[in-house]
mmCIF file of C-alpha atoms in Angstrom:
data_model
loop_
_atom_site.group_PDB
_atom_site.id
_atom_site.type_symbol
_atom_site.label_atom_id
_atom_site.label_comp_id
_atom_site.label_asym_id
_atom_site.label_seq_id
_atom_site.Cartn_x
_atom_site.Cartn_y
_atom_site.Cartn_z
ATOM 1 C CA GLY A 1 -194.590 -75.226 16.427
ATOM 2 C CA GLU A 2 -195.271 -72.472 13.955
ATOM 3 C CA ARG A 3 -192.328 -73.312 11.701
ATOM 4 C CA GLY A 4 -189.929 -76.202 11.423
ATOM 5 C CA PHE A 5 -186.719 -76.781 9.508
ATOM 6 C CA ALA A 6 -184.690 -79.904 8.730
ATOM 7 C CA PHE A 7 -180.900 -79.884 8.832
ATOM 8 C CA ALA A 8 -178.070 -82.198 7.863
ATOM 9 C CA SER A 9 -177.308 -82.771 11.567
ATOM 10 C CA GLY A 10 -178.324 -81.669 15.044
ATOM 11 C CA LEU A 11 -175.204 -79.521 15.382
ATOM 12 C CA ALA A 12 -175.996 -77.828 12.060
ATOM 13 C CA ALA A 13 -179.400 -76.916 13.500
ATOM 14 C CA GLU A 14 -177.730 -75.598 16.664
ATOM 15 C CA ASP A 15 -175.089 -73.510 14.890
ATOM 16 C CA THR A 16 -177.600 -72.011 12.469
ATOM 17 C CA LEU A 17 -179.948 -71.084 15.291
ATOM 18 C CA VAL A 18 -177.225 -69.455 17.387
ATOM 19 C CA ARG A 19 -175.971 -67.381 14.461
ATOM 20 C CA ALA A 20 -179.514 -66.321 13.568
ATOM 21 C CA LEU A 21 -180.348 -65.199 17.120
ATOM 22 C CA CYS A 22 -177.018 -63.853 18.345
ATOM 23 C CA THR A 23 -174.254 -61.523 17.280
ATOM 24 C CA PRO A 24 -170.646 -61.348 18.506
ATOM 25 C CA GLY A 25 -170.585 -59.954 22.044
ATOM 26 C CA ASP A 26 -173.842 -61.627 23.072
ATOM 27 C CA HIS A 27 -174.086 -64.232 25.833
ATOM 28 C CA VAL A 28 -175.729 -67.670 26.161
ATOM 29 C CA VAL A 29 -176.349 -69.760 29.275
ATOM 30 C CA ILE A 30 -175.707 -73.459 28.554
ATOM 31 C CA PRO A 31 -176.107 -76.618 30.679
ATOM 32 C CA ASP A 32 -173.122 -77.424 32.891
ATOM 33 C CA ASP A 33 -173.320 -81.003 31.599
ATOM 34 C CA ALA A 34 -174.283 -80.282 27.982
ATOM 35 C CA TYR A 35 -173.832 -82.836 25.223
ATOM 36 C CA GLY A 36 -170.126 -82.834 24.277
ATOM 37 C CA GLY A 37 -170.758 -81.669 20.715
ATOM 38 C CA THR A 38 -172.892 -78.770 21.955
ATOM 39 C CA TYR A 39 -170.274 -77.776 24.527
ATOM 40 C CA ARG A 40 -167.524 -77.820 21.891
ATOM 41 C CA LEU A 41 -169.713 -75.800 19.508
ATOM 42 C CA PHE A 42 -170.019 -73.039 22.112
ATOM 43 C CA ASP A 43 -166.498 -73.315 23.549
ATOM 44 C CA LYS A 44 -164.497 -73.650 20.316
ATOM 45 C CA VAL A 45 -166.606 -72.325 17.422
ATOM 46 C CA GLU A 46 -169.004 -69.728 18.830
ATOM 47 C CA LYS A 47 -166.422 -68.401 21.299
ATOM 48 C CA ALA A 48 -163.995 -67.723 18.424
ATOM 49 C CA TRP A 49 -166.879 -65.911 16.668
ATOM 50 C CA GLY A 50 -167.202 -63.636 19.722
ATOM 51 C CA LEU A 51 -170.148 -65.262 21.537
ATOM 52 C CA GLU A 52 -169.745 -65.715 25.281
ATOM 53 C CA HIS A 53 -171.292 -68.543 27.305
ATOM 54 C CA SER A 54 -171.682 -69.550 30.939
ATOM 55 C CA PRO A 55 -172.532 -73.035 32.208
ATOM 56 C CA ALA A 56 -175.283 -73.517 34.802
ATOM 57 C CA ALA A 57 -177.061 -76.533 36.275
ATOM 58 C CA VAL A 58 -180.423 -76.831 34.493
ATOM 59 C CA SER A 59 -181.876 -78.518 37.588
ATOM 60 C CA ASP A 60 -181.197 -75.343 39.629
ATOM 61 C CA VAL A 61 -183.382 -72.450 38.451
ATOM 62 C CA ASP A 62 -181.527 -70.030 40.753
ATOM 63 C CA ALA A 63 -178.167 -71.035 39.237
ATOM 64 C CA VAL A 64 -179.538 -70.368 35.750
ATOM 65 C CA ARG A 65 -180.903 -67.006 36.917
ATOM 66 C CA ALA A 66 -177.494 -66.119 38.414
ATOM 67 C CA ALA A 67 -175.700 -67.033 35.153
ATOM 68 C CA ILE A 68 -177.831 -64.625 33.087
ATOM 69 C CA ARG A 69 -176.139 -61.347 32.214
ATOM 70 C CA PRO A 70 -178.818 -58.631 32.008
ATOM 71 C CA GLY A 71 -178.909 -57.003 28.582
ATOM 72 C CA GLN A 72 -176.326 -59.417 27.165
ATOM 73 C CA THR A 73 -177.877 -62.905 27.490
ATOM 74 C CA LYS A 74 -179.916 -63.699 24.390
ATOM 75 C CA ILE A 75 -180.481 -67.441 24.914
ATOM 76 C CA VAL A 76 -180.946 -69.787 27.846
ATOM 77 C CA TRP A 77 -180.043 -73.165 26.322
ATOM 78 C CA VAL A 78 -181.437 -76.267 28.028
ATOM 79 C CA GLU A 79 -181.204 -80.000 27.523
ATOM 80 C CA THR A 80 -183.672 -81.959 29.607
ATOM 81 C CA PRO A 81 -182.814 -84.626 30.240
ATOM 82 C CA THR A 82 -179.197 -83.670 29.689
ATOM 83 C CA ASN A 83 -176.732 -85.851 27.819
ATOM 84 C CA PRO A 84 -174.927 -87.715 29.358
ATOM 85 C CA LEU A 85 -175.964 -87.257 33.013
ATOM 86 C CA LEU A 86 -179.759 -87.188 32.455
ATOM 87 C CA THR A 87 -180.285 -84.132 34.650
ATOM 88 C CA ILE A 88 -183.860 -82.831 34.538
ATOM 89 C CA GLY A 89 -184.762 -79.154 34.266
ATOM 90 C CA ASP A 90 -188.141 -77.507 34.892
ATOM 91 C CA ILE A 91 -188.927 -76.091 31.444
ATOM 92 C CA GLU A 92 -191.782 -73.862 32.666
ATOM 93 C CA ALA A 93 -189.671 -72.313 35.424
ATOM 94 C CA LEU A 94 -186.662 -71.887 33.122
ATOM 95 C CA ALA A 95 -188.875 -70.260 30.466
ATOM 96 C CA SER A 96 -190.091 -67.781 33.058
ATOM 97 C CA VAL A 97 -186.530 -66.937 34.124
ATOM 98 C CA ALA A 98 -185.363 -66.529 30.518
ATOM 99 C CA HIS A 99 -188.331 -64.383 29.521
ATOM 100 C CA GLU A 100 -187.970 -62.147 32.619
ATOM 101 C CA ALA A 101 -184.425 -61.411 31.401
ATOM 102 C CA GLY A 102 -185.542 -60.765 27.815
ATOM 103 C CA ALA A 103 -183.891 -63.968 26.574
ATOM 104 C CA LEU A 104 -185.284 -66.893 24.613
ATOM 105 C CA LEU A 105 -185.486 -70.423 25.997
ATOM 106 C CA VAL A 106 -184.076 -73.006 23.591
ATOM 107 C CA VAL A 107 -184.625 -76.666 24.491
ATOM 108 C CA ASP A 108 -182.613 -79.511 22.987
ATOM 109 C CA ASN A 109 -185.251 -82.234 23.163
ATOM 110 C CA THR A 110 -183.137 -85.014 21.647
ATOM 111 C CA PHE A 111 -183.251 -87.399 24.609
ATOM 112 C CA ALA A 112 -186.925 -86.991 25.494
ATOM 113 C CA SER A 113 -188.163 -86.911 21.871
ATOM 114 C CA PRO A 114 -191.394 -85.212 20.810
ATOM 115 C CA TYR A 115 -193.315 -88.297 21.891
ATOM 116 C CA LEU A 116 -192.451 -87.860 25.580
ATOM 117 C CA GLN A 117 -192.017 -84.078 25.913
ATOM 118 C CA GLN A 118 -193.339 -81.040 24.014
ATOM 119 C CA PRO A 119 -191.294 -78.055 25.264
ATOM 120 C CA LEU A 120 -193.201 -75.467 23.198
ATOM 121 C CA THR A 121 -196.312 -76.203 25.270
ATOM 122 C CA LEU A 122 -194.269 -75.577 28.434
ATOM 123 C CA GLY A 123 -193.030 -72.132 27.388
ATOM 124 C CA ALA A 124 -189.928 -72.857 25.308
ATOM 125 C CA ASP A 125 -189.398 -70.585 22.316
ATOM 126 C CA VAL A 126 -187.373 -72.951 20.135
ATOM 127 C CA VAL A 127 -186.952 -76.737 20.230
ATOM 128 C CA LEU A 128 -184.107 -78.681 18.627
ATOM 129 C CA HIS A 129 -183.717 -82.389 17.949
ATOM 130 C CA SER A 130 -180.819 -84.440 16.736
ATOM 131 C CA THR A 131 -182.869 -86.800 14.592
ATOM 132 C CA THR A 132 -179.802 -89.058 14.505
ATOM 133 C CA LYS A 133 -180.701 -90.314 17.975
ATOM 134 C CA TYR A 134 -184.142 -91.562 19.059
ATOM 135 C CA CYS A 135 -186.216 -90.057 16.232
ATOM 136 C CA GLY A 136 -184.084 -91.832 13.633
ATOM 137 C CA GLY A 137 -183.280 -95.118 15.337
ATOM 138 C CA HIS A 138 -179.784 -93.965 16.416
ATOM 139 C CA SER A 139 -177.019 -93.622 13.866
ATOM 140 C CA ASP A 140 -178.479 -94.954 10.634
ATOM 141 C CA VAL A 141 -179.859 -91.507 9.682
ATOM 142 C CA VAL A 142 -178.019 -88.271 10.383
ATOM 143 C CA GLY A 143 -180.168 -85.189 10.737
ATOM 144 C CA GLY A 144 -181.453 -82.358 12.865
ATOM 145 C CA ALA A 145 -184.703 -80.477 13.254
ATOM 146 C CA ARG A 146 -185.713 -77.140 14.700
ATOM 147 C CA HIS A 147 -189.183 -75.831 15.556
ATOM 148 C CA ARG A 148 -190.167 -72.417 16.852
ATOM 149 C CA ARG A 149 -193.131 -70.611 18.329
ATOM 150 C CA ALA A 150 -195.019 -68.053 16.275
ATOM 151 C CA ARG A 151 -193.901 -65.165 18.486
ATOM 152 C CA VAL A 152 -190.175 -65.753 17.966
ATOM 153 C CA GLU A 153 -188.985 -63.066 15.557
ATOM 154 C CA VAL A 154 -185.465 -63.448 14.286
ATOM 155 C CA CYS A 155 -184.149 -60.438 12.348
ATOM 156 C CA GLY A 156 -187.312 -60.241 10.216
ATOM 157 C CA ALA A 157 -188.502 -62.735 7.642
ATOM 158 C CA ARG A 158 -185.921 -61.797 5.029
ATOM 159 C CA GLY A 159 -183.070 -61.821 7.536
ATOM 160 C CA TRP A 160 -184.166 -65.234 8.811
ATOM 161 C CA ARG A 161 -183.961 -66.727 5.328
ATOM 162 C CA ARG A 162 -180.651 -64.965 4.626
ATOM 163 C CA ARG A 163 -179.050 -66.231 7.836
ATOM 164 C CA GLU A 164 -180.232 -69.776 7.202
ATOM 165 C CA ARG A 165 -178.638 -70.253 3.806
ATOM 166 C CA GLY A 166 -178.328 -73.991 4.420
ATOM 167 C CA ILE A 167 -182.103 -74.230 4.129
ATOM 168 C CA SER A 168 -183.326 -73.561 0.650
ATOM 169 C CA ARG A 169 -186.535 -74.309 -1.170
ATOM 170 C CA ARG A 170 -184.408 -75.239 -4.177
ATOM 171 C CA TYR A 171 -182.716 -78.106 -2.316
ATOM 172 C CA PRO A 172 -185.332 -80.021 -0.321
ATOM 173 C CA VAL A 173 -184.170 -82.465 2.295
ATOM 174 C CA HIS A 174 -184.837 -86.106 1.437
ATOM 175 C CA PHE A 175 -184.647 -88.953 3.901
ATOM 176 C CA LYS A 176 -183.770 -92.319 2.385
ATOM 177 C CA LYS A 177 -185.059 -94.065 5.463
ATOM 178 C CA LYS A 178 -188.288 -93.432 7.314
ATOM 179 C CA LEU A 179 -187.790 -92.078 10.834
ATOM 180 C CA TRP A 180 -188.979 -94.407 13.596
ATOM 181 C CA PRO A 181 -192.669 -93.852 14.312
ATOM 182 C CA LEU A 182 -192.971 -91.700 17.425
ATOM 183 C CA SER A 183 -195.644 -94.009 18.786
ATOM 184 C CA SER A 184 -193.350 -97.044 18.597
ATOM 185 C CA THR A 185 -192.417 -99.059 21.628
ATOM 186 C CA THR A 186 -189.599 -101.515 22.121
ATOM 187 C CA THR A 187 -190.572 -105.140 22.580
ATOM 188 C CA LYS A 188 -188.687 -107.618 24.773
ATOM 189 C CA ALA A 189 -186.779 -108.781 21.693
ATOM 190 C CA GLY A 190 -185.541 -105.214 21.169
ATOM 191 C CA LYS A 191 -187.524 -104.712 17.962
ATOM 192 C CA PHE A 192 -189.797 -101.727 17.449
ATOM 193 C CA SER A 193 -193.522 -102.276 17.167
ATOM 194 C CA THR A 194 -196.451 -99.872 16.866
#
């Protein structure tokens, strides 16, 4: 991607992105079987802020298209595979549907990891990862990451920085543990090897 940011958690990356791209009264399409934390973020936190959301099956492009509200939907949010049901969505087709409606396609790529899937090359505008999961070895590092395409403009450069106050050049993010190498494989003994 053109730019990437590190966060204290995957949900921090999600919340910051939503508040940078949306304003109260906007609408987001989310997976009908989204990760529980993501669902609660939209249903409890963003809803109270004034953001509306509609669930749709990411495996059904027509259902996603039907859930879009013309002029109001700003984001089509996809997990593929989804967590926990491992539903697969066609990123290229979903990107086309989102872009036809003037919305951005955001892909939570936590389960697939950057090693197995690169959504930006398939038309996604923004990609998120909970680095707590596969990138970090699951639960011994808490973090999140977000990458975006060059053409994604979010309220101008100054507005982007202002809306992402949790990311500051004065306070760099330090990992005390190296993230698992993306080229690692699991051996029969369950250990990682490169």
